[in-house]
Amino acid sequence: MAGTVEVKIAECKAVWRLDAAAVSQVQHPNCLMGGPFHFLDHLVEVHFYPHGDPRYTAEQFKGHSSLTLFSDQPFKLTLHSNETRLWSGTLQDKQRVHESLRPASSRTKFGLVSASFPSSAFEGGKLVEFTVCFHGIPGASISLQDQALQFLGRQLDSTKKEYAVLQDQKNDQTSELRRSTQEAEQLRAQLESSKQENLQLRALLGEGGAGPVDAGQLARWHREMDRSTMATTPYDVVLAFNSLAKFLKTRRIRLLKNAESKLDIMKSESVRIIAIVGLFEKGKTWLINKLFGVNLPSGTLHETDGLSFLWIPERRMLLIDSAGVQCPVSYCAPSGAGSEESVDDALFDAKSSESFLFEMISRVASHMVFVVTSFTSMEQQYVEMLRRKYVARGVHKELIVVHNMLNVSNPDVAQQVFEKQVTTCYVGDMSTLGRLIFTAKKGKGPPVHHIGLCYEWSRAGDEFNEKNRQYLLQSLEHRELETEVVLQDQLREHLSELLKMFVSTELPEKADGPEPSFSVEFCSEDKAVFSPGDEALLAEDAARRLGHEGKVRVKQVRDDEPGVYIGFQGGEEEKEAWVRSDELLPVEGGPEVEMIPAGYVCGGTFTLKVEAGADLKMKTRGVISPLGELIGHNTTFEPHVNVYNETSEKGEVYRKIRIECPGVAEEDIELDDESLSAGFLLTITKKAGIDEQAKNIESVGGSFRQQQGRWQREFVLEKTDGKFEDPTYKLQDGILEITMRKKQKKCKARQGYGGRTEPAPSEAPSEASWSKVSLQDQEQ
């Protein structure tokens, strides 16, 4: 077939387009053929003779072209060429057509003998275009409509079958890719393990300045290698939390439990909770393996997910392992990946999530073991931050810093490094129970214990490591009594408390009333929790899996079971289907479907419950400073407040409160002096000056930096301050000034010591000239 044929069923026409260059190359009596093509269920064929009817010579038909048309129905039609009408009528029986004009298809029984027209219209390199307008099929227009619907239905069925085949191929390829990825990860882990064994053996053999190996070290190395090949120890419980932004979007966190674990997260257990924390890749998991003789997955290629709990029943210890602070951040966001905004969002989400987990660990654990290597100023800041958290909350928890000096092999060098990093930086005492053990004391709060470890396969490691690890283990066992803990209750309580520090709620702009509240609830079963709009995406995916491609409506999102209940049209009847959440496939642009690792089951789900109509927002947003630093900008309204007393020239005392609140109007200020017996309650609502969601507004040069929300504070007057008059306020130039005048004290004199004679007052006033009185304060 030459050129292209476009069938426009809605307009009852077909358009055949030819390139003028192709037309100019055709010699008499040859032709160009359009089709056969289908118009609804009918076959149509068009022949174009650039040099005229083949029944005549080129000289006889010079300057003219002709067109013949065939079909399996006697259509009534009109033929146009480049907007010029060529012919109109009804197709005739093709038996009357000359042999030289016969069509290619035997199914076509009717045809147009010949339509001749000047060929000058096709000169000059113009596009050749023929339009066939069908004026109906014998019968009625309803017949045409029925045929059109039947034709489209058959096309849809054919497309469905093709789509189902492609979908199966996609699923097979996805499974194969996942399997290949897992095999690649295993091979890389084996390669990493082989490299570590090679380095350790080379160190034992005296390479790299580690010194010669003795028989004891070699035997110990072989035992360690045997242990590294034993089965990996799985974590008992994993809190699958790695992104605060993702939690606010999905509103759920799964609590995964190892299928073979003996730890009951719903039951009260007498345990010591010990957290092993530190920056990324400092040896936290390695330390746990050494202390407790387990084989948790570790190494450069392995990353601990969320908060991972390991139960040591013989010691009644529950260990918390985490991914570590300052882990690498993925810039591959689902939308806008690679843009500066997506990079900033990813970096700040990682920073906020780390702070959230770090704060949560400090609240849950009764012991904190912070693992460091070179003990940089960054690590010192984290240790000091932990100590101050304990001081601020008035709790006495042990804080232990383990210095993993993995590059130190010489005992003398180890002592020098430990002295440089610890003993010269802190005030405290060296331990008498062993070297590289130091206790730092600083003001209030618990002391900080520093313990040094060296390279395991060296003389320094032989001299210090085992002794210091035993000291650490005994410290963890004897310094803190066991407490009764229900793990899921503790996690739920701390999640609720911390979210109030990191997250704020927002109502629609027209909504009134107090700021809506939110809470975290725990369900022992895995429930489907959807964000707004996710239900439709999940329903569409469910319907596709059932072979339906039409419109889908969500009938119900069940809370008692994990899944979505949908309804869709199946033929003439409406059908319904229930699809479990774990059977749903990921939808492009839709919610992420989490995969449960092998060997684990969902022990429950922490769900975030929010009042209807409210939205959750991070209190801080990542913005770039003029120096290029990523800093946190508090998006909630937190004005600067200054409270002070001012004395006038007349000696009157005024209590003044100045609040910086630019962008706030008087109607946004509420001052309630009746709810408190001594003082008042102040509420200020600040609206956003820029509608960041508006389609016609776009930030230039970075993210928006504005504050909004409702701020509330109680100003309580102490009895020792005296009494004040009712407050008055004025708002000017973005500064709210509240003034309260202090009431003056009046003194009432009375005669004291009745019957006692005093000297008469002298003319010159003096202390002795006044009679003694007792003063009784009488306040207004």
CSV table of C-alpha atoms in Angstrom, one decimal, residues 408-732:
chain,number,residue,atom,x,y,z
A,408,VAL,CA,45.7,1.1,65.2
A,409,SER,CA,47.8,-2.1,65.6
A,410,ASN,CA,50.5,-1.0,68.0
A,411,PRO,CA,49.7,-0.9,71.8
A,412,ASP,CA,51.9,2.3,72.4
A,413,VAL,CA,50.3,4.1,69.5
A,414,ALA,CA,46.8,3.1,70.8
A,415,GLN,CA,47.5,4.7,74.1
A,416,GLN,CA,48.8,7.9,72.4
A,417,VAL,CA,45.7,8.1,70.1
A,418,PHE,CA,43.3,7.5,73.1
A,419,GLU,CA,45.1,10.2,75.1
A,420,LYS,CA,44.9,12.7,72.2
A,421,GLN,CA,41.2,12.0,71.5
A,422,VAL,CA,39.9,11.6,75.0
A,423,THR,CA,42.0,12.2,78.1
A,424,THR,CA,43.4,15.6,77.0
A,425,CYS,CA,39.9,16.7,75.8
A,426,TYR,CA,37.8,15.9,78.9
A,427,VAL,CA,38.1,16.2,82.7
A,428,GLY,CA,37.8,12.8,84.4
A,429,ASP,CA,39.5,9.7,85.6
A,430,MET,CA,41.3,6.7,84.0
A,431,SER,CA,39.9,3.3,85.1
A,432,THR,CA,41.9,1.0,87.3
A,433,LEU,CA,40.3,-2.0,85.7
A,434,GLY,CA,42.1,-1.6,82.4
A,435,ARG,CA,43.8,0.7,79.9
A,436,LEU,CA,41.9,2.7,77.2
A,437,ILE,CA,39.0,3.1,79.7
A,438,PHE,CA,38.2,6.7,80.8
A,439,THR,CA,35.2,8.3,82.6
A,440,ALA,CA,34.5,12.0,81.7
A,441,LYS,CA,32.6,14.1,84.2
A,442,LYS,CA,31.0,17.4,83.3
A,443,GLY,CA,28.6,19.3,85.5
A,444,LYS,CA,25.1,17.9,85.9
A,445,GLY,CA,23.9,14.7,84.3
A,446,PRO,CA,25.4,11.3,84.0
A,447,PRO,CA,29.1,10.7,83.3
A,448,VAL,CA,30.3,9.6,79.9
A,449,HIS,CA,32.4,6.4,79.7
A,450,HIS,CA,35.0,6.1,77.0
A,451,ILE,CA,36.3,2.6,76.0
A,452,GLY,CA,39.0,2.0,73.3
A,453,LEU,CA,39.2,-0.9,70.9
A,454,CYS,CA,42.0,-1.5,68.3
A,455,TYR,CA,42.5,-3.5,65.1
A,456,GLU,CA,41.3,-7.0,65.9
A,457,TRP,CA,44.1,-8.9,64.4
A,458,SER,CA,47.1,-7.1,65.9
A,459,ARG,CA,49.1,-6.9,69.1
A,460,ALA,CA,47.1,-3.9,70.3
A,461,GLY,CA,43.9,-5.9,69.7
A,462,ASP,CA,45.2,-8.8,71.6
A,463,GLU,CA,46.1,-6.6,74.5
A,464,PHE,CA,43.0,-4.4,74.8
A,465,ASN,CA,40.0,-5.7,72.9
A,466,GLU,CA,38.8,-8.7,74.8
A,467,LYS,CA,39.3,-7.1,78.2
A,468,ASN,CA,37.6,-3.9,77.2
A,469,ARG,CA,34.7,-5.7,75.6
A,470,GLN,CA,34.1,-7.7,78.8
A,471,TYR,CA,34.3,-4.4,80.8
A,472,LEU,CA,31.6,-2.9,78.5
A,473,LEU,CA,29.4,-6.0,78.7
A,474,GLN,CA,29.6,-6.0,82.5
A,475,SER,CA,28.8,-2.3,82.6
A,476,LEU,CA,25.7,-2.9,80.5
A,477,GLU,CA,24.6,-5.8,82.8
A,478,HIS,CA,25.2,-4.4,86.2
A,479,ARG,CA,24.6,-0.6,86.1
A,480,GLU,CA,20.9,-0.6,85.2
A,481,LEU,CA,18.0,-2.7,86.6
A,482,GLU,CA,15.7,-4.4,84.2
A,483,THR,CA,12.4,-2.6,83.5
A,484,GLU,CA,9.0,-4.0,82.4
A,485,VAL,CA,8.4,-3.0,78.8
A,486,VAL,CA,5.7,-3.6,76.1
A,487,LEU,CA,7.7,-2.8,73.0
A,488,GLN,CA,4.8,-1.8,70.8
A,489,ASP,CA,3.4,0.5,73.5
A,490,GLN,CA,6.8,2.2,74.0
A,491,LEU,CA,7.2,2.8,70.3
A,492,ARG,CA,3.7,4.1,69.9
A,493,GLU,CA,4.0,6.6,72.8
A,494,HIS,CA,7.4,7.9,71.6
A,495,LEU,CA,6.2,8.2,68.0
A,496,SER,CA,3.2,10.3,69.2
A,497,GLU,CA,5.4,12.6,71.3
A,498,LEU,CA,8.1,13.1,68.7
A,499,LEU,CA,5.7,13.8,65.9
A,500,LYS,CA,4.4,16.8,67.8
A,501,MET,CA,7.9,18.2,67.8
A,502,PHE,CA,8.5,17.6,64.1
A,503,VAL,CA,5.0,18.0,62.5
A,504,SER,CA,2.2,20.5,62.5
A,505,THR,CA,-1.4,20.2,61.3
A,506,GLU,CA,-3.1,22.5,58.9
A,507,LEU,CA,-6.8,23.1,58.2
A,508,PRO,CA,-8.2,24.5,55.0
A,509,GLU,CA,-8.0,28.3,54.8
A,510,LYS,CA,-11.8,28.8,55.6
A,511,ALA,CA,-11.9,26.4,58.5
A,512,ASP,CA,-12.3,27.7,62.0
A,513,GLY,CA,-11.6,26.3,65.4
A,514,PRO,CA,-8.5,25.1,67.2
A,515,GLU,CA,-5.6,23.4,65.6
A,516,PRO,CA,-6.6,19.8,64.8
A,517,SER,CA,-4.8,17.0,66.7
A,518,PHE,CA,-3.3,13.7,65.5
A,519,SER,CA,-2.3,10.5,67.1
A,520,VAL,CA,-0.5,7.3,66.4
A,521,GLU,CA,-2.4,4.0,66.9
A,522,PHE,CA,-1.1,0.4,66.7
A,523,CYS,CA,-3.0,-2.4,65.0
A,524,SER,CA,-1.7,-6.0,65.4
A,525,GLU,CA,-2.7,-6.8,61.8
A,526,ASP,CA,-1.4,-5.2,58.6
A,527,LYS,CA,-4.1,-2.8,57.5
A,528,ALA,CA,-4.3,-0.8,54.3
A,529,VAL,CA,-3.8,2.9,55.0
A,530,PHE,CA,-4.3,5.2,52.0
A,531,SER,CA,-3.4,8.8,51.4
A,532,PRO,CA,-6.0,11.0,49.6
A,533,GLY,CA,-6.2,9.9,46.0
A,534,ASP,CA,-4.4,6.6,46.5
A,535,GLU,CA,-7.6,4.6,46.6
A,536,ALA,CA,-8.4,5.3,43.0
A,537,LEU,CA,-4.9,4.4,41.9
A,538,LEU,CA,-5.0,1.1,43.8
A,539,ALA,CA,-8.4,0.3,42.5
A,540,GLU,CA,-7.3,0.9,38.9
A,541,ASP,CA,-4.4,-1.5,39.4
A,542,ALA,CA,-6.7,-4.1,41.0
A,543,ALA,CA,-9.1,-3.8,38.0
A,544,ARG,CA,-6.3,-4.2,35.5
A,545,ARG,CA,-5.3,-7.4,37.3
A,546,LEU,CA,-8.8,-8.7,36.8
A,547,GLY,CA,-8.7,-7.9,33.1
A,548,HIS,CA,-10.9,-4.7,33.2
A,549,GLU,CA,-9.8,-1.5,31.5
A,550,GLY,CA,-12.8,0.7,31.9
A,551,LYS,CA,-13.8,3.1,34.7
A,552,VAL,CA,-13.4,1.9,38.2
A,553,ARG,CA,-15.0,3.3,41.3
A,554,VAL,CA,-13.9,2.7,44.9
A,555,LYS,CA,-16.8,1.2,46.8
A,556,GLN,CA,-15.0,0.9,50.2
A,557,VAL,CA,-11.6,1.0,51.7
A,558,ARG,CA,-11.8,-1.5,54.5
A,559,ASP,CA,-10.2,-0.8,57.9
A,560,ASP,CA,-10.7,-4.3,59.3
A,561,GLU,CA,-8.8,-6.0,56.5
A,562,PRO,CA,-5.8,-5.0,54.3
A,563,GLY,CA,-7.1,-4.1,50.9
A,564,VAL,CA,-9.6,-2.2,48.7
A,565,TYR,CA,-13.1,-3.1,47.7
A,566,ILE,CA,-13.9,-1.9,44.1
A,567,GLY,CA,-16.8,-1.9,41.7
A,568,PHE,CA,-16.6,-1.9,37.9
A,569,GLN,CA,-18.8,-2.5,34.9
A,570,GLY,CA,-18.5,-6.1,33.5
A,571,GLY,CA,-20.6,-6.4,30.4
A,572,GLU,CA,-24.2,-5.4,31.2
A,573,GLU,CA,-23.8,-6.0,34.9
A,574,GLU,CA,-21.8,-4.3,37.6
A,575,LYS,CA,-19.2,-6.5,39.2
A,576,GLU,CA,-17.5,-6.2,42.5
A,577,ALA,CA,-14.1,-7.4,43.6
A,578,TRP,CA,-12.1,-7.5,46.8
A,579,VAL,CA,-8.3,-7.2,46.4
A,580,ARG,CA,-5.8,-7.6,49.2
A,581,SER,CA,-3.2,-4.9,49.6
A,582,ASP,CA,-0.3,-7.4,49.4
A,583,GLU,CA,-1.7,-8.5,46.0
A,584,LEU,CA,-1.6,-5.0,44.5
A,585,LEU,CA,1.1,-4.1,42.1
A,586,PRO,CA,3.0,-0.8,42.1
A,587,VAL,CA,1.2,1.9,40.1
A,588,GLU,CA,3.2,4.5,38.2
A,589,GLY,CA,2.6,7.8,40.1
A,590,GLY,CA,0.7,5.9,42.8
A,591,PRO,CA,1.6,4.8,46.3
A,592,GLU,CA,4.6,2.6,46.9
A,593,VAL,CA,3.8,-1.0,47.7
A,594,GLU,CA,6.2,-2.2,50.4
A,595,MET,CA,7.7,-5.7,50.1
A,596,ILE,CA,8.1,-7.7,53.3
A,597,PRO,CA,11.6,-9.3,53.5
A,598,ALA,CA,11.8,-13.1,53.4
A,599,GLY,CA,11.6,-14.7,56.8
A,600,TYR,CA,9.6,-11.8,58.3
A,601,VAL,CA,5.9,-11.3,58.9
A,602,CYS,CA,4.0,-8.1,59.6
A,603,GLY,CA,3.6,-7.9,63.4
A,604,GLY,CA,1.5,-4.8,63.2
A,605,THR,CA,1.2,-1.4,61.8
A,606,PHE,CA,1.5,2.1,63.4
A,607,THR,CA,-1.1,4.3,61.7
A,608,LEU,CA,-1.3,8.0,61.9
A,609,LYS,CA,-4.8,9.3,62.6
A,610,VAL,CA,-5.6,12.8,61.6
A,611,GLU,CA,-8.8,14.8,62.0
A,612,ALA,CA,-11.0,15.0,58.8
A,613,GLY,CA,-9.9,17.8,56.5
A,614,ALA,CA,-6.6,18.4,58.2
A,615,ASP,CA,-3.2,18.0,56.5
A,616,LEU,CA,0.2,17.2,58.0
A,617,LYS,CA,3.2,19.4,57.3
A,618,MET,CA,6.8,19.3,58.4
A,619,LYS,CA,7.6,22.1,60.8
A,620,THR,CA,10.9,22.7,59.1
A,621,ARG,CA,11.8,22.9,55.5
A,622,GLY,CA,15.2,22.6,53.9
A,623,VAL,CA,16.4,25.8,52.3
A,624,ILE,CA,19.8,26.9,50.9
A,625,SER,CA,21.6,29.7,52.7
A,626,PRO,CA,23.6,32.4,50.9
A,627,LEU,CA,26.7,30.3,51.6
A,628,GLY,CA,25.2,27.3,49.9
A,629,GLU,CA,24.4,25.4,53.1
A,630,LEU,CA,21.3,23.3,53.5
A,631,ILE,CA,19.6,24.6,56.6
A,632,GLY,CA,16.3,24.1,58.3
A,633,HIS,CA,13.7,26.8,58.0
A,634,ASN,CA,10.8,26.6,60.5
A,635,THR,CA,7.6,27.0,58.6
A,636,THR,CA,5.5,27.2,61.7
A,637,PHE,CA,4.8,30.6,63.2
A,638,GLU,CA,7.1,31.1,66.2
A,639,PRO,CA,7.4,34.9,66.9
A,640,HIS,CA,10.1,36.4,69.0
A,641,VAL,CA,8.8,37.5,72.4
A,642,ASN,CA,10.4,39.9,74.9
A,643,VAL,CA,8.9,40.4,78.4
A,644,TYR,CA,10.2,43.2,80.6
A,645,ASN,CA,9.3,45.9,83.2
A,646,GLU,CA,9.6,49.6,82.5
A,647,THR,CA,9.4,52.3,85.2
A,648,SER,CA,8.1,55.8,84.2
A,649,GLU,CA,9.3,59.1,85.5
A,650,LYS,CA,6.4,59.2,88.0
A,651,GLY,CA,7.6,55.9,89.4
A,652,GLU,CA,4.8,53.8,87.9
A,653,VAL,CA,5.8,50.3,86.9
A,654,TYR,CA,4.6,48.8,83.6
A,655,ARG,CA,4.9,45.2,82.5
A,656,LYS,CA,5.4,45.1,78.7
A,657,ILE,CA,5.3,42.3,76.3
A,658,ARG,CA,6.7,42.9,72.8
A,659,ILE,CA,6.0,40.3,70.1
A,660,GLU,CA,7.4,40.5,66.5
A,661,CYS,CA,4.6,39.4,64.2
A,662,PRO,CA,4.8,41.0,60.7
A,663,GLY,CA,2.0,40.2,58.4
A,664,VAL,CA,-0.5,39.8,61.2
A,665,ALA,CA,-3.7,41.9,61.4
A,666,GLU,CA,-5.7,42.9,64.5
A,667,GLU,CA,-8.5,40.5,63.7
A,668,ASP,CA,-5.9,37.6,63.9
A,669,ILE,CA,-5.2,38.4,67.6
A,670,GLU,CA,-7.2,36.9,70.5
A,671,LEU,CA,-6.4,38.0,74.0
A,672,ASP,CA,-8.3,36.0,76.7
A,673,ASP,CA,-7.8,37.5,80.2
A,674,GLU,CA,-10.7,35.4,81.8
A,675,SER,CA,-9.5,31.9,81.4
A,676,LEU,CA,-6.5,32.4,83.8
A,677,SER,CA,-6.8,33.6,87.4
A,678,ALA,CA,-3.5,35.6,87.2
A,679,GLY,CA,-2.5,36.4,83.6
A,680,PHE,CA,-4.0,35.9,80.1
A,681,LEU,CA,-3.9,33.6,77.1
A,682,LEU,CA,-2.7,35.1,73.8
A,683,THR,CA,-3.5,33.5,70.5
A,684,ILE,CA,-2.1,34.8,67.1
A,685,THR,CA,-3.0,33.3,63.8
A,686,LYS,CA,-0.7,34.1,60.8
A,687,LYS,CA,-1.8,33.4,57.3
A,688,ALA,CA,0.5,32.6,54.5
A,689,GLY,CA,1.4,35.6,52.4
A,690,ILE,CA,2.0,33.6,49.3
A,691,ASP,CA,-0.2,30.8,48.0
A,692,GLU,CA,2.6,28.3,47.2
A,693,GLN,CA,0.1,25.9,45.6
A,694,ALA,CA,-1.3,28.4,43.1
A,695,LYS,CA,-0.6,27.4,39.5
A,696,ASN,CA,0.4,30.9,38.5
A,697,ILE,CA,3.1,31.3,41.2
A,698,GLU,CA,6.6,29.8,40.8
A,699,SER,CA,9.5,30.2,43.2
A,700,VAL,CA,12.6,31.8,41.7
A,701,GLY,CA,16.1,31.2,43.2
A,702,GLY,CA,15.1,28.6,45.8
A,703,SER,CA,12.3,27.4,48.0
A,704,PHE,CA,9.7,29.7,49.6
A,705,ARG,CA,10.6,30.9,53.1
A,706,GLN,CA,7.5,32.0,55.0
A,707,GLN,CA,5.9,31.2,58.3
A,708,GLN,CA,2.2,30.5,59.0
A,709,GLY,CA,0.0,28.8,61.6
A,710,ARG,CA,-1.5,29.4,65.0
A,711,TRP,CA,0.7,30.4,67.9
A,712,GLN,CA,-0.6,30.3,71.5
A,713,ARG,CA,1.0,31.1,74.8
A,714,GLU,CA,-0.1,31.6,78.4
A,715,PHE,CA,1.4,34.6,80.2
A,716,VAL,CA,1.1,33.9,83.9
A,717,LEU,CA,1.8,36.6,86.6
A,718,GLU,CA,3.6,35.4,89.7
A,719,LYS,CA,2.4,36.5,93.1
A,720,THR,CA,5.7,37.9,93.9
A,721,ASP,CA,5.4,40.3,91.0
A,722,GLY,CA,2.4,42.0,92.5
A,723,LYS,CA,-0.9,42.8,90.9
A,724,PHE,CA,-1.5,44.4,87.5
A,725,GLU,CA,-4.3,46.0,85.8
A,726,ASP,CA,-6.1,44.4,82.8
A,727,PRO,CA,-3.8,44.3,79.7
A,728,THR,CA,-4.1,46.6,76.7
A,729,TYR,CA,-2.4,46.2,73.4
A,730,LYS,CA,-1.6,47.9,70.2
A,731,LEU,CA,-0.3,46.6,66.9
A,732,GLN,CA,2.0,48.8,64.9
